[in-house]
PDB file of C-alpha atoms in Angstrom:
ATOM      1  CA  UNK A 531     -24.259 -51.842 -11.966  1.00 49.00           C
ATOM      2  CA  UNK A 532     -20.700 -53.091 -12.358  1.00 51.00           C
ATOM      3  CA  UNK A 533     -17.964 -50.762 -13.555  1.00 50.00           C
ATOM      4  CA  UNK A 534     -16.580 -51.240 -17.019  1.00 52.00           C
ATOM      5  CA  UNK A 535     -13.206 -52.905 -17.356  1.00 54.00           C
ATOM      6  CA  UNK A 536     -11.996 -50.274 -19.795  1.00 53.00           C
ATOM      7  CA  UNK A 537     -12.987 -47.360 -17.545  1.00 52.00           C
ATOM      8  CA  UNK A 538     -10.009 -45.267 -16.453  1.00 52.00           C
ATOM      9  CA  UNK A 539      -8.911 -45.648 -12.901  1.00 53.00           C
ATOM     10  CA  UNK A 540      -9.716 -42.729 -10.594  1.00 55.00           C
ATOM     11  CA  UNK A 541      -6.946 -40.406  -9.582  1.00 52.00           C
ATOM     12  CA  UNK A 542      -5.095 -41.510  -6.503  1.00 53.00           C
ATOM     13  CA  UNK A 543      -5.379 -39.075  -3.602  1.00 52.00           C
ATOM     14  CA  UNK A 544      -2.234 -37.225  -2.678  1.00 50.00           C
ATOM     15  CA  UNK A 545      -0.865 -38.775   0.511  1.00 51.00           C
ATOM     16  CA  UNK A 546      -0.611 -36.378   3.397  1.00 51.00           C
ATOM     17  CA  UNK A 547       2.867 -36.029   4.810  1.00 53.00           C
ATOM     18  CA  UNK A 548       3.311 -37.747   8.136  1.00 53.00           C
ATOM     19  CA  UNK A 549       4.129 -35.320  10.882  1.00 60.00           C
ATOM     20  CA  UNK A 550       4.907 -36.032  14.478  1.00 75.00           C
ATOM     21  CA  UNK A 551       3.642 -34.333  17.584  1.00 81.00           C
ATOM     22  CA  UNK A 552       6.299 -31.599  17.506  1.00 84.00           C
ATOM     23  CA  UNK A 553       5.643 -31.007  13.820  1.00 82.00           C
ATOM     24  CA  UNK A 554       1.954 -30.475  14.475  1.00 84.00           C
ATOM     25  CA  UNK A 555       2.663 -28.075  17.317  1.00 86.00           C
ATOM     26  CA  UNK A 556       5.019 -26.195  15.019  1.00 87.00           C
ATOM     27  CA  UNK A 557       2.369 -25.953  12.274  1.00 87.00           C
ATOM     28  CA  UNK A 558      -0.264 -24.788  14.757  1.00 87.00           C
ATOM     29  CA  UNK A 559       2.099 -22.148  16.153  1.00 89.00           C
ATOM     30  CA  UNK A 560       3.009 -20.800  12.715  1.00 87.00           C
ATOM     31  CA  UNK A 561      -0.672 -20.752  11.688  1.00 88.00           C
ATOM     32  CA  UNK A 562      -1.568 -18.795  14.814  1.00 89.00           C
ATOM     33  CA  UNK A 563       1.326 -16.414  14.182  1.00 89.00           C
ATOM     34  CA  UNK A 564       0.219 -15.796  10.587  1.00 86.00           C
ATOM     35  CA  UNK A 565      -3.384 -15.167  11.693  1.00 87.00           C
ATOM     36  CA  UNK A 566      -2.752 -12.962  14.739  1.00 92.00           C
ATOM     37  CA  UNK A 567       0.460 -11.192  13.678  1.00 88.00           C
ATOM     38  CA  UNK A 568      -0.996  -8.790  11.073  1.00 85.00           C
ATOM     39  CA  UNK A 569      -4.044  -8.110  13.257  1.00 91.00           C
ATOM     40  CA  UNK A 570      -1.946  -7.334  16.331  1.00 92.00           C
ATOM     41  CA  UNK A 571       0.465  -5.059  14.460  1.00 90.00           C
ATOM     42  CA  UNK A 572      -2.410  -3.214  12.736  1.00 90.00           C
ATOM     43  CA  UNK A 573      -4.233  -2.654  16.048  1.00 93.00           C
ATOM     44  CA  UNK A 574      -0.992  -1.489  17.672  1.00 93.00           C
ATOM     45  CA  UNK A 575      -0.334   1.050  14.920  1.00 91.00           C
ATOM     46  CA  UNK A 576      -3.912   2.338  15.097  1.00 92.00           C
ATOM     47  CA  UNK A 577      -3.687   2.618  18.886  1.00 93.00           C
ATOM     48  CA  UNK A 578      -0.342   4.409  18.630  1.00 92.00           C
ATOM     49  CA  UNK A 579      -1.744   6.922  16.135  1.00 91.00           C
ATOM     50  CA  UNK A 580      -4.865   7.603  18.215  1.00 91.00           C
ATOM     51  CA  UNK A 581      -2.784   8.005  21.396  1.00 91.00           C
ATOM     52  CA  UNK A 582      -0.352  10.328  19.611  1.00 91.00           C
ATOM     53  CA  UNK A 583      -3.155  12.565  18.306  1.00 91.00           C
ATOM     54  CA  UNK A 584      -4.784  12.624  21.747  1.00 90.00           C
ATOM     55  CA  UNK A 585      -1.501  13.717  23.322  1.00 90.00           C
ATOM     56  CA  UNK A 586      -1.078  16.526  20.791  1.00 89.00           C
ATOM     57  CA  UNK A 587      -4.657  17.845  20.899  1.00 90.00           C
ATOM     58  CA  UNK A 588      -5.486  17.420  24.604  1.00 86.00           C
ATOM     59  CA  UNK A 589      -3.345  20.376  25.849  1.00 87.00           C
ATOM     60  CA  UNK A 590      -5.287  22.743  23.551  1.00 87.00           C
ATOM     61  CA  UNK A 591      -8.705  21.643  24.853  1.00 85.00           C
ATOM     62  CA  UNK A 592      -9.871  23.490  27.985  1.00 86.00           C
ATOM     63  CA  UNK A 593     -10.141  21.363  31.091  1.00 84.00           C
ATOM     64  CA  UNK A 594     -13.890  21.942  31.331  1.00 85.00           C
ATOM     65  CA  UNK A 595     -14.433  20.308  27.914  1.00 84.00           C
ATOM     66  CA  UNK A 596     -12.397  17.169  28.533  1.00 84.00           C
ATOM     67  CA  UNK A 597     -14.349  13.955  29.233  1.00 85.00           C
ATOM     68  CA  UNK A 598     -11.864  12.815  31.900  1.00 83.00           C
ATOM     69  CA  UNK A 599     -12.910  15.819  33.990  1.00 84.00           C
ATOM     70  CA  UNK A 600     -16.299  14.229  34.585  1.00 85.00           C
ATOM     71  CA  UNK A 601     -15.389  10.557  34.143  1.00 84.00           C
ATOM     72  CA  UNK A 602     -12.980   8.431  36.195  1.00 84.00           C
ATOM     73  CA  UNK A 603     -11.135   7.325  33.054  1.00 82.00           C
ATOM     74  CA  UNK A 604      -9.766   8.785  29.824  1.00 82.00           C
ATOM     75  CA  UNK A 605     -11.709   8.184  26.613  1.00 84.00           C
ATOM     76  CA  UNK A 606      -9.261   7.197  23.848  1.00 85.00           C
ATOM     77  CA  UNK A 607      -9.849   8.864  20.508  1.00 87.00           C
ATOM     78  CA  UNK A 608     -11.363  12.070  21.921  1.00 86.00           C
ATOM     79  CA  UNK A 609      -8.457  14.116  20.624  1.00 88.00           C
ATOM     80  CA  UNK A 610      -8.837  12.518  17.188  1.00 88.00           C
ATOM     81  CA  UNK A 611     -12.500  13.543  17.066  1.00 90.00           C
ATOM     82  CA  UNK A 612     -11.620  17.107  18.110  1.00 90.00           C
ATOM     83  CA  UNK A 613      -8.868  17.260  15.484  1.00 89.00           C
ATOM     84  CA  UNK A 614     -11.248  16.027  12.768  1.00 90.00           C
ATOM     85  CA  UNK A 615     -13.904  18.626  13.499  1.00 91.00           C
ATOM     86  CA  UNK A 616     -11.273  21.355  13.914  1.00 89.00           C
ATOM     87  CA  UNK A 617      -9.724  20.618  10.520  1.00 87.00           C
ATOM     88  CA  UNK A 618     -13.177  20.508   8.945  1.00 90.00           C
ATOM     89  CA  UNK A 619     -14.029  23.880  10.459  1.00 88.00           C
ATOM     90  CA  UNK A 620     -10.744  25.373   9.270  1.00 85.00           C
ATOM     91  CA  UNK A 621     -11.420  24.071   5.748  1.00 85.00           C
ATOM     92  CA  UNK A 622     -14.911  25.567   5.831  1.00 85.00           C
ATOM     93  CA  UNK A 623     -13.584  28.949   6.936  1.00 83.00           C
ATOM     94  CA  UNK A 624     -10.745  28.870   4.397  1.00 81.00           C
ATOM     95  CA  UNK A 625     -13.238  28.294   1.580  1.00 80.00           C
ATOM     96  CA  UNK A 626     -14.956  31.604   2.310  1.00 81.00           C
ATOM     97  CA  UNK A 627     -13.788  35.047   1.227  1.00 78.00           C
ATOM     98  CA  UNK A 628     -12.757  36.095   4.723  1.00 78.00           C
ATOM     99  CA  UNK A 629     -10.927  32.840   5.312  1.00 78.00           C
ATOM    100  CA  UNK A 630      -9.040  33.079   2.029  1.00 80.00           C
ATOM    101  CA  UNK A 631      -8.024  36.635   2.887  1.00 84.00           C
ATOM    102  CA  UNK A 632      -6.653  35.522   6.249  1.00 82.00           C
ATOM    103  CA  UNK A 633      -4.792  32.636   4.611  1.00 81.00           C
ATOM    104  CA  UNK A 634      -3.255  35.003   2.053  1.00 83.00           C
ATOM    105  CA  UNK A 635      -2.139  37.343   4.829  1.00 86.00           C
ATOM    106  CA  UNK A 636      -0.559  34.442   6.729  1.00 83.00           C
ATOM    107  CA  UNK A 637       1.217  33.156   3.617  1.00 81.00           C
ATOM    108  CA  UNK A 638       2.523  36.648   2.889  1.00 84.00           C
ATOM    109  CA  UNK A 639       3.871  36.888   6.414  1.00 83.00           C
ATOM    110  CA  UNK A 640       5.570  33.472   6.194  1.00 81.00           C
ATOM    111  CA  UNK A 641       6.948  34.356   2.760  1.00 79.00           C
ATOM    112  CA  UNK A 642       8.971  37.197   4.254  1.00 82.00           C
ATOM    113  CA  UNK A 643      10.951  34.861   6.529  1.00 83.00           C
ATOM    114  CA  UNK A 644      13.814  33.306   4.498  1.00 80.00           C
ATOM    115  CA  UNK A 645      14.237  30.056   6.452  1.00 78.00           C
ATOM    116  CA  UNK A 646      10.533  29.415   6.979  1.00 81.00           C
ATOM    117  CA  UNK A 647       9.554  30.374   3.425  1.00 80.00           C
ATOM    118  CA  UNK A 648      11.277  27.410   1.748  1.00 80.00           C
ATOM    119  CA  UNK A 649       9.931  24.901   4.285  1.00 83.00           C
ATOM    120  CA  UNK A 650       6.374  26.209   4.065  1.00 81.00           C
ATOM    121  CA  UNK A 651       6.251  26.323   0.276  1.00 80.00           C
ATOM    122  CA  UNK A 652       7.709  22.842  -0.065  1.00 78.00           C
ATOM    123  CA  UNK A 653       5.292  21.320   2.447  1.00 79.00           C
ATOM    124  CA  UNK A 654       2.356  23.147   0.895  1.00 78.00           C
ATOM    125  CA  UNK A 655       3.142  21.780  -2.567  1.00 73.00           C
ATOM    126  CA  UNK A 656       3.530  18.258  -1.179  1.00 69.00           C
ATOM    127  CA  UNK A 657       0.186  18.400   0.650  1.00 73.00           C
ATOM    128  CA  UNK A 658      -1.611  19.901  -2.340  1.00 68.00           C
ATOM    129  CA  UNK A 659      -0.219  17.194  -4.617  1.00 63.00           C
ATOM    130  CA  UNK A 660      -1.062  14.328  -2.273  1.00 62.00           C
ATOM    131  CA  UNK A 661      -4.512  15.391  -1.100  1.00 65.00           C
ATOM    132  CA  UNK A 662      -5.940  17.593  -3.837  1.00 59.00           C
ATOM    133  CA  UNK A 663      -6.316  14.750  -6.333  1.00 56.00           C
ATOM    134  CA  UNK A 664      -5.092  16.952  -9.186  1.00 54.00           C
ATOM    135  CA  UNK A 665      -1.557  15.621  -9.468  1.00 52.00           C
ATOM    136  CA  UNK A 666      -0.216  12.273 -10.580  1.00 53.00           C
ATOM    137  CA  UNK A 667       1.383  11.443  -7.240  1.00 62.00           C
ATOM    138  CA  UNK A 668       2.783   7.935  -7.496  1.00 70.00           C
ATOM    139  CA  UNK A 669      -0.026   6.416  -9.560  1.00 74.00           C
ATOM    140  CA  UNK A 670       2.259   4.281 -11.726  1.00 84.00           C
ATOM    141  CA  UNK A 671       4.877   1.664 -10.925  1.00 89.00           C
ATOM    142  CA  UNK A 672       7.931   0.967 -13.044  1.00 90.00           C
ATOM    143  CA  UNK A 673      11.292  -0.775 -13.194  1.00 90.00           C
ATOM    144  CA  UNK A 674      14.627   1.011 -13.489  1.00 89.00           C
ATOM    145  CA  UNK A 675      18.032  -0.575 -14.053  1.00 87.00           C
ATOM    146  CA  UNK A 676      19.584   0.291 -10.691  1.00 84.00           C
ATOM    147  CA  UNK A 677      22.084   0.125  -8.953  1.00 83.00           C
ATOM    148  CA  UNK A 678      24.073  -1.580 -11.744  1.00 84.00           C
ATOM    149  CA  UNK A 679      23.362  -2.956 -15.229  1.00 83.00           C
ATOM    150  CA  UNK A 680      21.337  -6.142 -15.074  1.00 84.00           C
ATOM    151  CA  UNK A 681      19.815  -5.290 -11.669  1.00 87.00           C
ATOM    152  CA  UNK A 682      16.284  -3.868 -11.680  1.00 89.00           C
ATOM    153  CA  UNK A 683      14.551  -1.941  -8.915  1.00 88.00           C
ATOM    154  CA  UNK A 684      10.924  -0.974  -8.420  1.00 89.00           C
ATOM    155  CA  UNK A 685      10.231   2.766  -8.602  1.00 89.00           C
ATOM    156  CA  UNK A 686       7.149   4.923  -8.181  1.00 88.00           C
ATOM    157  CA  UNK A 687       6.692   7.210 -11.158  1.00 88.00           C
ATOM    158  CA  UNK A 688       5.904  10.837 -10.345  1.00 82.00           C
ATOM    159  CA  UNK A 689       5.567  13.937 -12.509  1.00 80.00           C
ATOM    160  CA  UNK A 690       7.830  15.368 -15.168  1.00 81.00           C
ATOM    161  CA  UNK A 691      10.395  17.985 -14.054  1.00 83.00           C
ATOM    162  CA  UNK A 692       9.658  21.661 -14.463  1.00 81.00           C
ATOM    163  CA  UNK A 693      11.078  23.706 -17.300  1.00 82.00           C
ATOM    164  CA  UNK A 694      14.145  24.902 -15.399  1.00 82.00           C
ATOM    165  CA  UNK A 695      15.200  21.393 -14.375  1.00 84.00           C
ATOM    166  CA  UNK A 696      14.342  19.962 -17.800  1.00 82.00           C
ATOM    167  CA  UNK A 697      16.613  22.476 -19.530  1.00 82.00           C
ATOM    168  CA  UNK A 698      19.474  21.594 -17.180  1.00 84.00           C
ATOM    169  CA  UNK A 699      19.230  17.839 -17.757  1.00 86.00           C
ATOM    170  CA  UNK A 700      21.620  16.534 -20.469  1.00 85.00           C
ATOM    171  CA  UNK A 701      20.255  15.215 -23.733  1.00 79.00           C
ATOM    172  CA  UNK A 702      17.082  15.932 -25.651  1.00 80.00           C
ATOM    173  CA  UNK A 703      15.086  13.018 -24.258  1.00 83.00           C
ATOM    174  CA  UNK A 704      12.189  13.592 -21.900  1.00 86.00           C
ATOM    175  CA  UNK A 705      12.903  12.795 -18.249  1.00 87.00           C
ATOM    176  CA  UNK A 706      10.572  11.662 -15.488  1.00 87.00           C
ATOM    177  CA  UNK A 707      10.989  12.025 -11.740  1.00 86.00           C
ATOM    178  CA  UNK A 708      10.830   8.726  -9.853  1.00 88.00           C
ATOM    179  CA  UNK A 709      11.099   7.639  -6.250  1.00 88.00           C
ATOM    180  CA  UNK A 710      12.918   4.418  -5.368  1.00 88.00           C
ATOM    181  CA  UNK A 711      11.665   3.119  -1.983  1.00 87.00           C
ATOM    182  CA  UNK A 712      13.957   1.148   0.300  1.00 85.00           C
ATOM    183  CA  UNK A 713      13.095  -2.157   1.922  1.00 81.00           C
ATOM    184  CA  UNK A 714      11.588  -2.787   4.439  1.00 77.00           C
ATOM    185  CA  UNK A 715      10.659   0.873   5.063  1.00 78.00           C
ATOM    186  CA  UNK A 716       9.192   2.289   1.826  1.00 76.00           C
ATOM    187  CA  UNK A 717       8.966   5.806   3.264  1.00 76.00           C
ATOM    188  CA  UNK A 718      12.737   6.190   2.771  1.00 82.00           C
ATOM    189  CA  UNK A 719      14.574   5.920  -0.513  1.00 86.00           C
ATOM    190  CA  UNK A 720      16.106   7.815  -3.402  1.00 86.00           C
ATOM    191  CA  UNK A 721      14.629  10.491  -5.642  1.00 87.00           C
ATOM    192  CA  UNK A 722      16.138  11.063  -9.077  1.00 87.00           C
ATOM    193  CA  UNK A 723      15.343  11.915 -12.693  1.00 88.00           C
ATOM    194  CA  UNK A 724      15.596   9.199 -15.316  1.00 88.00           C
ATOM    195  CA  UNK A 725      14.971   9.221 -19.087  1.00 87.00           C
ATOM    196  CA  UNK A 726      11.484   8.079 -19.943  1.00 85.00           C
ATOM    197  CA  UNK A 727      12.789   5.378 -22.296  1.00 85.00           C
ATOM    198  CA  UNK A 728      14.756   3.809 -19.418  1.00 87.00           C
ATOM    199  CA  UNK A 729      11.599   3.104 -17.409  1.00 87.00           C
ATOM    200  CA  UNK A 730       9.671  -0.138 -17.872  1.00 88.00           C
ATOM    201  CA  UNK A 731       6.118   0.429 -16.648  1.00 87.00           C
ATOM    202  CA  UNK A 732       4.584  -2.448 -14.691  1.00 87.00           C
ATOM    203  CA  UNK A 733       0.883  -3.234 -14.466  1.00 86.00           C
ATOM    204  CA  UNK A 734       0.866  -3.083 -10.671  1.00 85.00           C
ATOM    205  CA  UNK A 735      -0.822  -0.848  -8.137  1.00 84.00           C
ATOM    206  CA  UNK A 736       1.170   1.250  -5.697  1.00 81.00           C
ATOM    207  CA  UNK A 737      -0.298  -0.772  -2.810  1.00 82.00           C
ATOM    208  CA  UNK A 738       1.018  -4.033  -4.298  1.00 85.00           C
ATOM    209  CA  UNK A 739       4.395  -2.397  -4.909  1.00 84.00           C
ATOM    210  CA  UNK A 740       4.561  -1.233  -1.283  1.00 82.00           C
ATOM    211  CA  UNK A 741       3.668  -4.736  -0.079  1.00 83.00           C
ATOM    212  CA  UNK A 742       6.357  -6.234  -2.286  1.00 83.00           C
ATOM    213  CA  UNK A 743       8.978  -3.794  -0.998  1.00 84.00           C
ATOM    214  CA  UNK A 744       8.041  -4.083   2.686  1.00 82.00           C
ATOM    215  CA  UNK A 745       8.148  -7.889   2.527  1.00 80.00           C
ATOM    216  CA  UNK A 746      11.504  -7.810   0.661  1.00 78.00           C
ATOM    217  CA  UNK A 747      10.030  -9.933  -2.122  1.00 76.00           C
ATOM    218  CA  UNK A 748       8.543 -12.587   0.171  1.00 75.00           C
ATOM    219  CA  UNK A 749       4.966 -11.611  -0.696  1.00 74.00           C
ATOM    220  CA  UNK A 750       4.529 -11.506  -4.461  1.00 75.00           C
ATOM    221  CA  UNK A 751       1.386  -9.745  -5.745  1.00 72.00           C
ATOM    222  CA  UNK A 752      -0.928 -12.229  -7.415  1.00 66.00           C
ATOM    223  CA  UNK A 753       1.032 -15.259  -6.208  1.00 58.00           C
ATOM    224  CA  UNK A 754      -1.782 -16.581  -4.038  1.00 52.00           C
ATOM    225  CA  UNK A 755      -3.737 -19.122  -6.123  1.00 48.00           C
ATOM    226  CA  UNK A 756      -7.479 -18.798  -6.376  1.00 50.00           C
ATOM    227  CA  UNK A 757      -9.108 -21.957  -4.895  1.00 51.00           C
ATOM    228  CA  UNK A 758     -11.957 -21.916  -7.429  1.00 53.00           C
ATOM    229  CA  UNK A 759      -9.558 -21.472 -10.314  1.00 49.00           C
ATOM    230  CA  UNK A 760      -7.343 -24.252  -9.004  1.00 48.00           C
ATOM    231  CA  UNK A 761     -10.343 -26.568  -8.652  1.00 55.00           C
ATOM    232  CA  UNK A 762     -11.480 -25.756 -12.191  1.00 54.00           C
ATOM    233  CA  UNK A 763      -8.007 -26.481 -13.571  1.00 45.00           C
ATOM    234  CA  UNK A 764      -7.921 -29.770 -11.666  1.00 53.00           C
ATOM    235  CA  UNK A 765     -11.296 -30.740 -13.105  1.00 59.00           C
ATOM    236  CA  UNK A 766     -10.155 -29.926 -16.624  1.00 55.00           C
ATOM    237  CA  UNK A 767      -6.994 -31.976 -16.129  1.00 53.00           C
ATOM    238  CA  UNK A 768      -8.999 -34.942 -14.850  1.00 57.00           C
ATOM    239  CA  UNK A 769     -11.413 -34.704 -17.780  1.00 59.00           C
ATOM    240  CA  UNK A 770      -8.523 -34.578 -20.239  1.00 53.00           C
ATOM    241  CA  UNK A 771      -6.959 -37.621 -18.551  1.00 56.00           C
ATOM    242  CA  UNK A 772     -10.209 -39.590 -18.877  1.00 61.00           C
ATOM    243  CA  UNK A 773     -10.615 -38.541 -22.511  1.00 56.00           C
ATOM    244  CA  UNK A 774      -7.062 -39.599 -23.366  1.00 53.00           C
ATOM    245  CA  UNK A 775      -7.503 -42.945 -21.621  1.00 56.00           C
ATOM    246  CA  UNK A 776     -10.740 -43.604 -23.493  1.00 59.00           C
ATOM    247  CA  UNK A 777      -9.135 -42.754 -26.826  1.00 51.00           C
ATOM    248  CA  UNK A 778      -6.302 -45.241 -26.241  1.00 48.00           C
ATOM    249  CA  UNK A 779      -8.641 -48.133 -25.500  1.00 55.00           C
ATOM    250  CA  UNK A 780      -9.413 -50.365 -28.543  1.00 53.00           C
ATOM    251  CA  UNK A 781     -12.971 -50.128 -29.738  1.00 52.00           C
ATOM    252  CA  UNK A 782     -14.924 -53.481 -29.982  1.00 52.00           C
ATOM    253  CA  UNK A 783     -15.798 -54.686 -33.457  1.00 50.00           C
ATOM    254  CA  UNK A 784     -19.358 -54.159 -34.493  1.00 48.00           C
ATOM    255  CA  UNK A 785     -21.232 -57.459 -35.148  1.00 50.00           C
ATOM    256  CA  UNK A 786     -23.982 -57.295 -37.721  1.00 48.00           C
TER     257      UNK A 786
END
């Protein structure tokens, strides 16, 4: 079967750029760096956290209950396991009547110390907000015009101020407390109150916002193209090209 003369020509393949030996080595090195870099840093951070917890918990464990007493080497993560079960046991005891009574007595004692009282209450509110699941701790992402007009920064939207702070803020408009993380370390930043109308909410998760801030804008959420979607778009473009080429070809006259 011979091809038709009026059939559209197939798309020409995109020529691959010619690279020399040094260019290939460079590409291989960067590919290996991209693959192993995040894995190595993640494993290092996990190892650092486990080692730090082991160093904090090990002095409180009696020598007879340590695995290195009976083994010629130290088992990493033993302190993390002890800390997990200890915190679980403390939570179980605190949920009972006797445990709640002891906690109330301890809080009353700490509340009588001026310097310790402010630190304890502040940390307790932060932990209850972050881990209780009842608060709206940084569940929304927004944009605020900061540090000057025309310049926009990503902020994490928190809760509304309490009544005392709300009465002290100028104007009648409702304010919202926001946290502006700094790049590349999003754990540091600025906390301030801003009018609710000055915030532009963004349909973005806090994880994507943290990635965007830590990468200083290099990694854009949703910028990676989907291969299947790209292939489907390429197929649609090719089909449209064939249809347009067929429409431009003159149709042969019908002989009766």
